[in-house]
Every structure is written in structure tokens, then in C-alpha cells.
Short mmCIF file of C-alpha atoms in Angstrom, two decimals:
data_model
loop_
_atom_site.label_atom_id
_atom_site.label_comp_id
_atom_site.label_asym_id
_atom_site.label_seq_id
_atom_site.Cartn_x
_atom_site.Cartn_y
_atom_site.Cartn_z
CA LEU J 919 -0.03 0.02 0.06
CA GLN J 920 1.00 3.62 -0.80
CA HIS J 921 0.44 6.30 2.17
CA ARG J 922 0.10 9.92 1.29
CA ALA J 923 0.17 12.72 3.80
CA ILE J 924 -0.36 16.20 3.53
CA VAL J 925 1.63 18.09 5.65
CA VAL J 926 0.45 22.25 6.30
CA LEU J 927 3.19 24.59 7.76
CA GLY J 928 3.08 27.87 8.98
CA ARG J 929 5.46 30.61 10.17
CA ALA J 930 3.44 31.19 13.09
CA PRO J 931 1.25 29.30 15.57
CA GLN J 932 -2.06 28.45 14.10
CA MET J 933 -4.31 29.93 17.27
CA ALA J 934 -6.19 31.91 18.70
CA LEU J 935 -7.10 33.94 21.66
CA GLY J 936 -10.59 34.81 22.45
CA VAL J 937 -11.76 36.76 25.60
CA SER J 938 -14.84 36.67 26.72
CA PRO J 939 -17.22 39.91 26.93
CA ARG J 940 -18.96 39.28 29.45
CA ALA J 941 -16.52 38.95 31.98
CA LEU J 942 -14.19 41.22 30.47
CA PRO J 943 -16.75 44.40 29.14
CA SER J 944 -14.03 46.79 28.87
CA TYR J 945 -11.38 45.08 26.85
CA LYS J 946 -8.90 47.10 25.32
CA ASP J 947 -5.40 44.96 24.62
CA LEU J 948 -3.86 42.51 26.29
CA ALA J 949 -2.64 44.30 29.23
CA SER J 950 -6.09 43.77 29.59
CA LEU J 951 -5.87 40.39 30.26
CA ALA J 952 -3.20 41.37 33.68
CA GLY J 953 -4.42 39.46 37.15
CA ARG J 954 -7.10 37.33 34.84
CA ARG J 955 -7.93 33.69 34.12
CA ILE J 956 -5.95 32.26 30.98
CA GLY J 957 -7.49 28.77 29.42
CA VAL J 958 -5.01 26.60 27.59
CA SER J 959 -5.14 23.42 27.04
CA SER J 960 -2.77 22.15 28.98
CA LEU J 961 -0.32 23.38 31.46
CA GLY J 962 3.26 23.47 29.49
CA SER J 963 1.62 22.54 26.24
CA SER J 964 2.39 24.75 22.95
CA THR J 965 -0.81 26.54 23.72
CA HIS J 966 0.36 27.76 27.00
CA LEU J 967 4.02 28.46 25.60
CA ALA J 968 2.30 30.97 23.03
CA ALA J 969 -0.16 32.40 25.22
CA ALA J 970 2.29 33.23 27.60
CA LEU J 971 4.39 34.94 24.79
CA MET J 972 1.03 36.95 23.07
CA LEU J 973 0.86 38.27 26.91
CA ALA J 974 4.88 38.93 27.14
CA ARG J 975 4.87 40.74 24.16
CA GLY J 976 1.62 43.01 25.23
CA GLY J 977 3.37 43.91 28.33
CA VAL J 978 2.14 41.59 30.84
CA VAL J 979 4.47 40.35 33.04
CA ALA J 980 4.90 36.87 33.88
CA GLY J 981 2.61 35.39 36.66
CA ALA J 982 0.30 38.68 36.89
CA SER J 983 -2.16 36.02 35.31
CA SER J 984 -2.39 32.79 35.67
CA PHE J 985 -3.55 29.65 33.10
CA VAL J 986 -5.91 27.36 33.90
CA ALA J 987 -5.98 23.55 31.79
CA VAL J 988 -9.42 23.78 30.27
CA GLY J 989 -8.73 21.34 26.83
CA SER J 990 -9.65 21.72 23.61
CA GLY J 991 -12.53 22.30 21.32
CA SER J 992 -16.03 22.58 22.72
CA ALA J 993 -14.09 22.13 26.19
CA ALA J 994 -12.27 25.69 25.96
CA LEU J 995 -15.53 27.11 24.90
CA THR J 996 -17.71 25.95 27.67
CA ALA J 997 -14.63 27.05 30.70
CA LEU J 998 -14.86 30.43 28.43
CA ARG J 999 -18.13 30.61 28.35
CA SER J 1000 -19.03 29.59 32.05
CA GLY J 1001 -16.69 31.81 33.20
CA GLN J 1002 -13.86 29.66 34.54
CA VAL J 1003 -11.83 31.41 32.26
CA HIS J 1004 -11.55 35.21 30.97
CA ALA J 1005 -9.60 34.37 27.93
#
């Protein structure tokens, strides 16, 4: 049997950061996430590292926000919608 694989490569992580407008109605920029709970797929994962880098580039000092493992897909959306995390 012959096997074929398709690989999609990009120059940047293919991730998005969603912010709950209910939890943060006055959200303006990444600095607004200081002191908030940020949901990531798991602690130490690529999403955790990418979110930490994104916050650092936005001026949020390390440790100013807390990271919560929420899983991915519908579990992450449920955590955001239920208020377990702010972003």
C-alpha cells in the first residue's frame, strides 16, 4: 500500500486567543488580561507557551495572569462561556 500525507506548515502558530466580552466588557488590549485567568489546553503545552509569549509581548509581566488547563475544542469554549476563564 502506498501512503500519502499532507502537511500544512506555517510561519506562525495557528492559534487564536478569545476574550469573553461578558467577563471583560472593557477589554482594550493584552494588558487588560493582567490578573485574569487564561485557559490553555494543558499547562506546559504549546498553547500555554504561545499564550505566555503573547502576553509578554503585550506588556503583561510573567506571573501577572494565571493559566488554567481547560482542554481544547468544545471544552475550552465551555470554560470560557461558563466564566471559568476570562480568555
